[in-house]
XYZ file of N, CA and C in Angstrom:
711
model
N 62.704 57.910 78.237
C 63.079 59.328 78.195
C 64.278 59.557 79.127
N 64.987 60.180 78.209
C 66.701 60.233 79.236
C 66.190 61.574 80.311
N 66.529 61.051 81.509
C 66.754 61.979 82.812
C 68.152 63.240 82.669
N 68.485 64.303 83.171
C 69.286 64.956 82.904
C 70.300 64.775 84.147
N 71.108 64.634 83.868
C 72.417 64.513 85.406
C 72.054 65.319 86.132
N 72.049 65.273 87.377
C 72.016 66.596 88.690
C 73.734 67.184 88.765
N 73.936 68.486 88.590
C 74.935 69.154 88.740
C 75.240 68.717 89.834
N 76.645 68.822 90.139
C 77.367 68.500 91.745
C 76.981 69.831 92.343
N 76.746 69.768 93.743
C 76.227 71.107 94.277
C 77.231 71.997 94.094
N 78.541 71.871 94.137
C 79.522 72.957 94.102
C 79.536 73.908 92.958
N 78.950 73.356 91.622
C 78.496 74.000 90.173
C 77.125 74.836 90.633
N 76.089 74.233 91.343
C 74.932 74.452 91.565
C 74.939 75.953 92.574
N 76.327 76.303 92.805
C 76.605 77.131 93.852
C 76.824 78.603 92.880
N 77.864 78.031 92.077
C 78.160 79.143 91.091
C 77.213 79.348 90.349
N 76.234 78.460 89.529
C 75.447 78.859 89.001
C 74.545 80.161 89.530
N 74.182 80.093 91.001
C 73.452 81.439 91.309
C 74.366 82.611 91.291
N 75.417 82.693 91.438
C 76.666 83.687 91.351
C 76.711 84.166 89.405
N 76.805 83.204 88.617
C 76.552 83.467 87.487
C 75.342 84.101 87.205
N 74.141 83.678 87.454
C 73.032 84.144 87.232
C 72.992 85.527 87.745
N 73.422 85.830 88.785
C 73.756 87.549 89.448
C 73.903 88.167 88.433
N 75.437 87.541 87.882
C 76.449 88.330 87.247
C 75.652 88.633 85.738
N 75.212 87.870 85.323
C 74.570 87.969 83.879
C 72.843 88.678 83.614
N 72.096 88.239 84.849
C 71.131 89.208 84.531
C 70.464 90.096 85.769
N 71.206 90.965 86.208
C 70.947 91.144 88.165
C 69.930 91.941 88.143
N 69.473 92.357 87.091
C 68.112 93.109 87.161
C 66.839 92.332 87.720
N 67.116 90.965 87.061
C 65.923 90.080 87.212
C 66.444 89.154 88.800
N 67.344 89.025 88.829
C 68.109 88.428 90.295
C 67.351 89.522 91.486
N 67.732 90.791 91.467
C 67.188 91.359 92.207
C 65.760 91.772 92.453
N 65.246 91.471 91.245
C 63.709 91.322 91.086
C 62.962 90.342 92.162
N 63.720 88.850 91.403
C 63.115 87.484 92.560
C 63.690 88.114 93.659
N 64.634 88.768 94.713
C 64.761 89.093 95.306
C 63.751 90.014 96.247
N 63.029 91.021 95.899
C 61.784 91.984 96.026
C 60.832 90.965 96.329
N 60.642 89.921 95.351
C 59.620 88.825 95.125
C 59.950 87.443 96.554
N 60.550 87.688 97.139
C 60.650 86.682 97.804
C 61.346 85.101 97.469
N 62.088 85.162 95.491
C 62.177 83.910 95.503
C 63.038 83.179 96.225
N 62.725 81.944 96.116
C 64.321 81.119 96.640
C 65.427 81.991 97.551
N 65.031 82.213 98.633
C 65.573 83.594 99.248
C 67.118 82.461 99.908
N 66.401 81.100 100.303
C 67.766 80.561 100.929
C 68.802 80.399 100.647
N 68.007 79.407 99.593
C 68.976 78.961 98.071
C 70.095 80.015 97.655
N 69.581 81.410 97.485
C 70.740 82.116 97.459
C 71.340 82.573 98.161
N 70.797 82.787 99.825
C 71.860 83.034 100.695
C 72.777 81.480 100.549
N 72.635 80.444 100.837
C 73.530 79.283 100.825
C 74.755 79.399 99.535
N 74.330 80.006 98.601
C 75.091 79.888 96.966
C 76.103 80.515 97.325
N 75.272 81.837 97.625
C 76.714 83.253 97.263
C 77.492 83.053 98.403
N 77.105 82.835 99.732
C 77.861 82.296 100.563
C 78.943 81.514 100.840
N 78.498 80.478 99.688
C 80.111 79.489 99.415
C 80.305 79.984 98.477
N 80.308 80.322 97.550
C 80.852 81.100 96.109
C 82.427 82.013 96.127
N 81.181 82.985 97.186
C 82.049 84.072 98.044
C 82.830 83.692 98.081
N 82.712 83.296 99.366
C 83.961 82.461 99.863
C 84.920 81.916 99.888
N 84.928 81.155 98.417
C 85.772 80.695 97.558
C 86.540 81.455 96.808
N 86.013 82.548 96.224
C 86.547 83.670 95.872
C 87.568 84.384 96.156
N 86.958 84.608 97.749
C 87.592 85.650 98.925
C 88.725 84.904 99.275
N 88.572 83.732 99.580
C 89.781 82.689 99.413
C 90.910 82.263 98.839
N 90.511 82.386 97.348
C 91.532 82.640 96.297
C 92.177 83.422 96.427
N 91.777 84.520 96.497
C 92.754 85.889 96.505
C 93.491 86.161 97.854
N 93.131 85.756 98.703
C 93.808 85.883 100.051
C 95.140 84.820 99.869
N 95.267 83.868 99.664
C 96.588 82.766 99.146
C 97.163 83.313 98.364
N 97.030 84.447 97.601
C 97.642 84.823 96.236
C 98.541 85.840 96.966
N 97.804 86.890 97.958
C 97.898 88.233 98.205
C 99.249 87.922 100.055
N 98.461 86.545 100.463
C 99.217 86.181 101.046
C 101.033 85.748 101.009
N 100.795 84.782 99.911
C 101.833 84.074 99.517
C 103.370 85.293 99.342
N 103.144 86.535 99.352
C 103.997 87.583 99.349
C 104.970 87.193 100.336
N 104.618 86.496 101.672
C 105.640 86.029 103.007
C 105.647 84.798 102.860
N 105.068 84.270 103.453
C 104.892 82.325 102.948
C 103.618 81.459 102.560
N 103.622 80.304 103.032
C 102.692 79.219 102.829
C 102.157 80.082 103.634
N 102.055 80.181 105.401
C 101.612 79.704 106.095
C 100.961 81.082 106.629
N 101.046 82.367 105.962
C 100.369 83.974 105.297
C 99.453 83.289 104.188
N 99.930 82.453 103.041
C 98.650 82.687 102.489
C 98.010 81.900 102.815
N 97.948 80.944 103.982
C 96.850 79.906 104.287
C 96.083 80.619 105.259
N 96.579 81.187 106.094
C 95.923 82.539 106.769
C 95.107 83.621 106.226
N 95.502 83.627 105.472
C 95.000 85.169 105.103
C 93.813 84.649 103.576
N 93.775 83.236 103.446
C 92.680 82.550 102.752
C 91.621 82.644 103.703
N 91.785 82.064 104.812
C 91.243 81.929 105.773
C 90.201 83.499 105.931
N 91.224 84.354 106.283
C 90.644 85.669 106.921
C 89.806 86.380 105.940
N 90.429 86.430 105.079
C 89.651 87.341 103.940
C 88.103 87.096 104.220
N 88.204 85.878 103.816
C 86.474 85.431 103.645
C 85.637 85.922 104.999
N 86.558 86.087 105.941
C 85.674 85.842 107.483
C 86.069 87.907 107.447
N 86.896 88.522 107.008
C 86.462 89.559 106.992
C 85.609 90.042 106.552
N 84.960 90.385 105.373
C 84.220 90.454 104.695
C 83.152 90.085 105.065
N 82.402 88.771 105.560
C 81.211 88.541 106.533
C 81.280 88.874 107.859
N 82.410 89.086 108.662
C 82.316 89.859 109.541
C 81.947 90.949 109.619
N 82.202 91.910 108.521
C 81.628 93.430 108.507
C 80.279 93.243 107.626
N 79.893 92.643 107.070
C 78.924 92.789 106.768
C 77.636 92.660 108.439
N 77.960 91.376 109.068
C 77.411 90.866 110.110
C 77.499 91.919 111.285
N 78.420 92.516 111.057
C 78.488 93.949 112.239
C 77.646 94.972 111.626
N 77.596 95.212 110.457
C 76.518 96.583 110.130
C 75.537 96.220 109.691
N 74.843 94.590 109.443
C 73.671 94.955 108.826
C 72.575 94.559 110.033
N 72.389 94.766 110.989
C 71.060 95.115 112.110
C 70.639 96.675 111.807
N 72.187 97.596 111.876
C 71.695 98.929 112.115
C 70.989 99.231 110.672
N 71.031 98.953 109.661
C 70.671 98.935 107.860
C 69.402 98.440 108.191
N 69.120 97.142 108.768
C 67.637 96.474 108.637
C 66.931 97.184 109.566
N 67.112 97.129 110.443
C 66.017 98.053 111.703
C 65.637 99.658 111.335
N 66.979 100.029 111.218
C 66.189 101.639 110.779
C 65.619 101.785 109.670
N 65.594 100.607 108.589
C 64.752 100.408 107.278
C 63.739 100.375 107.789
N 63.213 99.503 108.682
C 62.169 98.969 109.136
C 61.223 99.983 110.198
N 62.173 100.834 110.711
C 61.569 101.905 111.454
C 60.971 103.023 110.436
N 61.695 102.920 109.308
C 61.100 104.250 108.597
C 60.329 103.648 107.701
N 59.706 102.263 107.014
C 58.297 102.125 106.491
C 58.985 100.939 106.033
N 60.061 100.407 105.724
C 60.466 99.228 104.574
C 59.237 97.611 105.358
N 58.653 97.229 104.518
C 58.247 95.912 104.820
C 59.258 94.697 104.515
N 60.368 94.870 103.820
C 61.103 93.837 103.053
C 61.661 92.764 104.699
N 61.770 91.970 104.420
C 61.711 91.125 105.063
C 63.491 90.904 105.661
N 63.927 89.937 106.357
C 65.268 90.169 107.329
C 66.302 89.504 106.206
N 64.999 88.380 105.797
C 66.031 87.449 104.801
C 66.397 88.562 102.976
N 65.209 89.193 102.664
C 66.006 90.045 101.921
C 66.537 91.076 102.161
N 66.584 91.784 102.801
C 67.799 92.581 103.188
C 68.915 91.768 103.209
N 69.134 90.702 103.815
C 70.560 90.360 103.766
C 70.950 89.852 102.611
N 70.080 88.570 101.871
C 70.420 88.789 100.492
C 70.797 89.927 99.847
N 70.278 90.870 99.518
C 70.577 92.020 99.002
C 72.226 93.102 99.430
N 71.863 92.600 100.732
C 73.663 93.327 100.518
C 75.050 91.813 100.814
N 74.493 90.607 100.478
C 75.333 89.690 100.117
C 75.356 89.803 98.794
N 74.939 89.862 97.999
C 75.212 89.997 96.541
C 76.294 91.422 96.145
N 75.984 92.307 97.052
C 77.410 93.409 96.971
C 78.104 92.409 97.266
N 78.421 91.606 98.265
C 79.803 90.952 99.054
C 80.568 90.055 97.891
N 79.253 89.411 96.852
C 79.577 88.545 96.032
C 80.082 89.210 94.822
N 79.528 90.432 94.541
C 79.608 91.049 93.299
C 81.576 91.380 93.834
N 81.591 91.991 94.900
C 83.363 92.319 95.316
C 83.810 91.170 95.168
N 83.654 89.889 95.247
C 84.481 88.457 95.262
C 84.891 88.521 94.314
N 83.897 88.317 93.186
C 84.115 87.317 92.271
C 84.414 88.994 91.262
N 85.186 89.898 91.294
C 85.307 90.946 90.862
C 86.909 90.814 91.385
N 87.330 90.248 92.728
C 88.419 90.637 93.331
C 89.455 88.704 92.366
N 88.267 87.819 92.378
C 88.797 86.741 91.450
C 89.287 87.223 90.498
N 88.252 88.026 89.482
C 88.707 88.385 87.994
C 90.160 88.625 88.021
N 90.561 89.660 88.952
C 91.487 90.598 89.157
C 92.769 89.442 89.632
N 92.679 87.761 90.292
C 93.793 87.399 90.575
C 94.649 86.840 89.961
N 94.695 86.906 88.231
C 95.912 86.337 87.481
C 96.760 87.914 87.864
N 96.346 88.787 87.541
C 96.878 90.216 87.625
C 97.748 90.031 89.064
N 97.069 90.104 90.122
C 97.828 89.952 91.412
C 99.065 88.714 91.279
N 98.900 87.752 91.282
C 99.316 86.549 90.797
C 100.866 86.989 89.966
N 100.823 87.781 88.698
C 101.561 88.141 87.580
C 102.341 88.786 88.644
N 102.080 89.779 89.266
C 102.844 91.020 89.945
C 103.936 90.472 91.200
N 103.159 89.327 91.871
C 103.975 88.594 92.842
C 105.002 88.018 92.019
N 104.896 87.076 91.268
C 106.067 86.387 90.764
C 106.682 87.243 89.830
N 106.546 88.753 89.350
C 107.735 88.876 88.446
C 108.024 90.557 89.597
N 107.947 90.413 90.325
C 108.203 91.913 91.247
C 108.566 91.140 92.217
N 108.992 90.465 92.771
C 109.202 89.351 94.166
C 110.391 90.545 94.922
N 110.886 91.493 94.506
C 111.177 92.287 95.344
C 110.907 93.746 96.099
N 109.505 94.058 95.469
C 109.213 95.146 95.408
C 107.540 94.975 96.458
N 108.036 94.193 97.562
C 106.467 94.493 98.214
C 105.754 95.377 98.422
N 106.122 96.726 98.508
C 105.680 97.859 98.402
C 104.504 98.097 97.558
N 105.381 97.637 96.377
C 104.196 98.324 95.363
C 103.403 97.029 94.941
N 103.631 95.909 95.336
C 102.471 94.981 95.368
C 101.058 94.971 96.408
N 102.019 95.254 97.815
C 100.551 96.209 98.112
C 99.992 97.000 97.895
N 100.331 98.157 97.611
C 100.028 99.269 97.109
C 98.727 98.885 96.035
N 99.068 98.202 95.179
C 98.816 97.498 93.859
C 97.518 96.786 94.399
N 97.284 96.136 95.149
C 96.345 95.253 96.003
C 95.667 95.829 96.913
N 96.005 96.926 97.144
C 95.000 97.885 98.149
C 94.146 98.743 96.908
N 94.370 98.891 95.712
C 93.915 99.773 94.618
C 93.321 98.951 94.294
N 93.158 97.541 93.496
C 91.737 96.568 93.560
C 91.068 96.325 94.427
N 91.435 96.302 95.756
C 90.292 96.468 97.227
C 89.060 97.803 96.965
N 89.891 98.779 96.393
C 89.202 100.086 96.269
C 88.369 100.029 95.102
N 88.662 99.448 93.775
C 88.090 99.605 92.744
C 86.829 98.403 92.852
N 87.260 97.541 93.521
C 86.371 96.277 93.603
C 84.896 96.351 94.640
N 85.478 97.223 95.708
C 84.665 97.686 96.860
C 83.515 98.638 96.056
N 84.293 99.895 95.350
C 83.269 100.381 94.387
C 82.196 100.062 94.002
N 82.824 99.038 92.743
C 81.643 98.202 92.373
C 80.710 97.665 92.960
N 80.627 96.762 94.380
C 79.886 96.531 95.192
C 79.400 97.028 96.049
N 79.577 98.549 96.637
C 78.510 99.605 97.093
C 77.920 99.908 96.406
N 78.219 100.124 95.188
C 77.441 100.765 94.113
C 76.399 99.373 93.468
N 76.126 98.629 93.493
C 75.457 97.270 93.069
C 74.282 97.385 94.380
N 74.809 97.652 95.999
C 74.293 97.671 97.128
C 72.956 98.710 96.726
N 73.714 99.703 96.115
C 72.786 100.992 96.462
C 71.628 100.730 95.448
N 72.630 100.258 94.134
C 70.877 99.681 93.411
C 70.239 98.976 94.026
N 70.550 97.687 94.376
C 69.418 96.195 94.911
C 68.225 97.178 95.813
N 68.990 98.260 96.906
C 67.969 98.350 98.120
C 67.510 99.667 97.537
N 67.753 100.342 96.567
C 66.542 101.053 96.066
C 65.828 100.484 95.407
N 66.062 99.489 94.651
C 64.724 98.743 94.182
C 63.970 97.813 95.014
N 64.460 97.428 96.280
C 63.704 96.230 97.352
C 62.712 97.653 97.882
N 63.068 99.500 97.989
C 62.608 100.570 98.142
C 61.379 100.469 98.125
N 61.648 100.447 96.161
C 60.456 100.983 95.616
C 58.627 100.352 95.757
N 58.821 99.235 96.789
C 57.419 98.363 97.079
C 57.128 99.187 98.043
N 57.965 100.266 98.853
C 57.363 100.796 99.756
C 57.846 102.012 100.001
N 56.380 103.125 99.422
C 56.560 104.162 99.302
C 56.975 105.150 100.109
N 56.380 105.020 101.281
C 56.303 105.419 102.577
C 57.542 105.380 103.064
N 58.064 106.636 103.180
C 59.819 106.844 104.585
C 61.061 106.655 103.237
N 60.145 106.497 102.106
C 61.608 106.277 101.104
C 62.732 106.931 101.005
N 62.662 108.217 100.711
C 63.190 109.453 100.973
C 64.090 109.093 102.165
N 63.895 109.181 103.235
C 64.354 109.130 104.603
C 65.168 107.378 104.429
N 65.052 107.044 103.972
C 65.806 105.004 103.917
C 66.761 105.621 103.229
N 66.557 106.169 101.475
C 67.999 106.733 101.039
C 68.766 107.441 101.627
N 68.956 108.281 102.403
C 69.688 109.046 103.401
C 70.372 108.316 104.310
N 69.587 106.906 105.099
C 70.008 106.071 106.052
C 71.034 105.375 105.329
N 70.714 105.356 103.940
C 71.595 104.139 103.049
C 72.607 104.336 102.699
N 72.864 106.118 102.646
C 74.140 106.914 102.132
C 74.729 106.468 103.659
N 74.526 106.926 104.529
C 75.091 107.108 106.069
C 75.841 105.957 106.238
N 75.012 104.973 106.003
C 75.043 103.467 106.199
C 76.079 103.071 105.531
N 76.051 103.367 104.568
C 77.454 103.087 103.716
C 79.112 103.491 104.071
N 78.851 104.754 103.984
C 80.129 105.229 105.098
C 80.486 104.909 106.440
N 79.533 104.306 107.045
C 79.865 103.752 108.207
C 80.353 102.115 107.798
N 79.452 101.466 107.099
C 80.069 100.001 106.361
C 81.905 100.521 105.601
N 81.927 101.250 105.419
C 83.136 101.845 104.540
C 84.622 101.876 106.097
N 83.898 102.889 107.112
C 84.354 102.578 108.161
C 85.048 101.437 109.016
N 84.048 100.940 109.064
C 83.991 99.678 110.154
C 84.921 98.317 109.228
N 84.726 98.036 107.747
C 85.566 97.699 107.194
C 86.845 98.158 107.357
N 87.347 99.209 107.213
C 88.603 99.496 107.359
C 89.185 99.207 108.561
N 88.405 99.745 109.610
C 89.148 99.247 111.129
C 89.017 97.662 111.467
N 87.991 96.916 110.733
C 88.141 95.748 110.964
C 89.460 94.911 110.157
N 89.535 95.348 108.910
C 90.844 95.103 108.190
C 92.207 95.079 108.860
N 92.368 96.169 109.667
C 93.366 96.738 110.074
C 93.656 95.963 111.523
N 92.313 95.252 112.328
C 92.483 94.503 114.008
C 92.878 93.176 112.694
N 92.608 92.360 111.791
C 92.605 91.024 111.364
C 93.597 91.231 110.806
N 94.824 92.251 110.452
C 96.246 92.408 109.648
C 96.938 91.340 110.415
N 98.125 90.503 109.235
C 98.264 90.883 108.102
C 97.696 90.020 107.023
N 96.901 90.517 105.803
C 96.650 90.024 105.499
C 97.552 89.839 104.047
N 98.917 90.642 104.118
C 99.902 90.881 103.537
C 100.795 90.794 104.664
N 102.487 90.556 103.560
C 103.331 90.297 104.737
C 104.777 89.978 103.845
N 105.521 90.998 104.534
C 106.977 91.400 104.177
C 107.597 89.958 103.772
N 108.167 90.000 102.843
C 108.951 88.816 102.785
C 110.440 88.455 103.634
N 110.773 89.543 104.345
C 111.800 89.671 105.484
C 111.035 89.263 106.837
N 109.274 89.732 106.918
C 108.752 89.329 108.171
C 109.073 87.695 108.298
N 108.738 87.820 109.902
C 108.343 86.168 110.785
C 106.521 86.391 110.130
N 106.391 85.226 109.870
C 104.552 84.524 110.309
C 103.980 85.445 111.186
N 102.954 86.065 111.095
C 102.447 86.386 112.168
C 100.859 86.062 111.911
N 99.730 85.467 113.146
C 98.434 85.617 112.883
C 97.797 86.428 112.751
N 97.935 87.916 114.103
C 98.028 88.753 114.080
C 99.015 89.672 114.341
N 98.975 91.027 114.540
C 99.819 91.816 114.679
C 98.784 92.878 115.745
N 100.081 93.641 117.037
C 99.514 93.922 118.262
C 98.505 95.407 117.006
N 97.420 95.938 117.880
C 96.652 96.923 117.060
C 97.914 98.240 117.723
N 98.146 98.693 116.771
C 98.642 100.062 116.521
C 98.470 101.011 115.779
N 98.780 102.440 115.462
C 98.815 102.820 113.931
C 97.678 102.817 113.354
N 97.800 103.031 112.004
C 95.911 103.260 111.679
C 96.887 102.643 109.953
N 95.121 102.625 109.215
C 95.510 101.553 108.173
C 95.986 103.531 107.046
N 95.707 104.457 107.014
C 95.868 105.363 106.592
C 97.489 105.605 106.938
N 98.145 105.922 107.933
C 99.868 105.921 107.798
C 100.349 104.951 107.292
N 99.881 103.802 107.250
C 100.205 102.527 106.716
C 100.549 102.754 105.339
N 99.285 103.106 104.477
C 99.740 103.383 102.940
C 100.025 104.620 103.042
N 100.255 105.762 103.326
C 101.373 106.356 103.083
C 102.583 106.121 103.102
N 103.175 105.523 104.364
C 104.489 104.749 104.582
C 104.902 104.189 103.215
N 103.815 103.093 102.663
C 104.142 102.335 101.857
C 104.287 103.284 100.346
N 103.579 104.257 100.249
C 103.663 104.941 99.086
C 104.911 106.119 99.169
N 105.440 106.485 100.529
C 106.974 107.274 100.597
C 108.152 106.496 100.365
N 108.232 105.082 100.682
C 109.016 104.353 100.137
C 108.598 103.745 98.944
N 108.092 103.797 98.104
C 108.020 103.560 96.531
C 108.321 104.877 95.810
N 107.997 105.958 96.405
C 108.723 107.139 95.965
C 110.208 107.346 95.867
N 110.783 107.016 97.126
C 111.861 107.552 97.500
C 111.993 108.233 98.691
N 110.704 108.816 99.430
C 111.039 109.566 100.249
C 111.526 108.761 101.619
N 111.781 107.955 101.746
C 112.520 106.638 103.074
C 113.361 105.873 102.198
């Protein structure tokens, strides 16, 4: 009787990322259920990653090599950085107001937002990709352009967030009411803390007149930023 090949783990990685993507009703189910809770933190984790990666070299490459090898780099570590900064205050006050769900699903549960934005911000990088090489003078509106899939992509994955943890909710009746409220809050503060963390790890874009930079000193806020950038695509500078 023929044995079946073992996938290389790197397939074995996407496969749980696929499985999200195709039936997340039942993903988030074993989730509630306790399954394979590691297995998928380990998956989406490198998946992510890879993802977040891609698009940072793409989004980078606007200045040089050595922006988008950076900003491959950062992406991924932004993105788990803010997650890793807001989710104690998400799990504990769950846990103060009745949730039994456990530390490891909660975090599953809002890594699969992180994954659902990846591999959402992938879809999106022939598009980015197209815009760099036939606009190579117009950085403006390539960021511009790349800050508007950050937004549409982010969407999608709060909104994926808010399902998973009302259904990890619904096992526990008790304080529910009061968790959705924490979860709205929670969100705008994750919405927050992303942005200012974006803005200390800049650039993760970069003038094609700029020098290299790793970082840049904190100044300014990421809000004058795209305006700036949207008065000069106007005309008004």
């Amino acid at each position: 009787m023929l044995q079946k090949k073992s996938q290389p783990q790197g397939i074995k990685h996407f496969n749980v990322l696929i499985s999200l993507l195709r039936d997340r009703q039942n993903f988030l189910e074993e989730i509630s259920l306790g399954v394979r809770l590691n297995r998928k933190i380990s998956s989406l984790l490198v998946s992510s990653s890879i993802c977040f990666a891609i698009y940072g070299v793409i989004i980078g490459a606007s200045n040089s090599w050595m922006q988008a090898l950076s900003s491959g780099i950062k992406l991924p570590a932004f993105y788990l950085l803010t997650l890793i900064i807001c989710f104690p205050t998400l799990f504990f006050f769950n846990v103060l107001f009745g949730s039994r769900s456990s530390f490891q699903q909660h975090f599953v549960i809002l890594l699969t937002a992180v994954s659902v934005i990846s591999v959402l911000l992938f879809s999106f990088a022939p598009i980015s990709l197209f815009f760099l090489i036939t606009t190579p003078n117009s950085y403006q509106f390539f960021k511009i352009l790349n800050v508007l899939i950050f937004g549409v992509t982010g969407f999608f994955g709060v909104r994926f967030l808010y399902e998973g943890m009302q259904l990890l909710s619904q096992q526990d009746e008790i304080g529910k009411k009061t968790r959705t409220a924490i979860l709205r809050f929670w969100l705008v503060l994750y919405a927050l803390v992303g942005m200012q963390l974006g803005w200390f790890l800049r650039p993760f874009f970069g003038s094609p007149d700029d020098k290299f930079e790793l970082f840049r000193q904190v100044q300014g806020n990421f809000y004058l930023d795209i305006v700036g950038a949207l008065s000069e695509i106007l005309g008004f500078r």
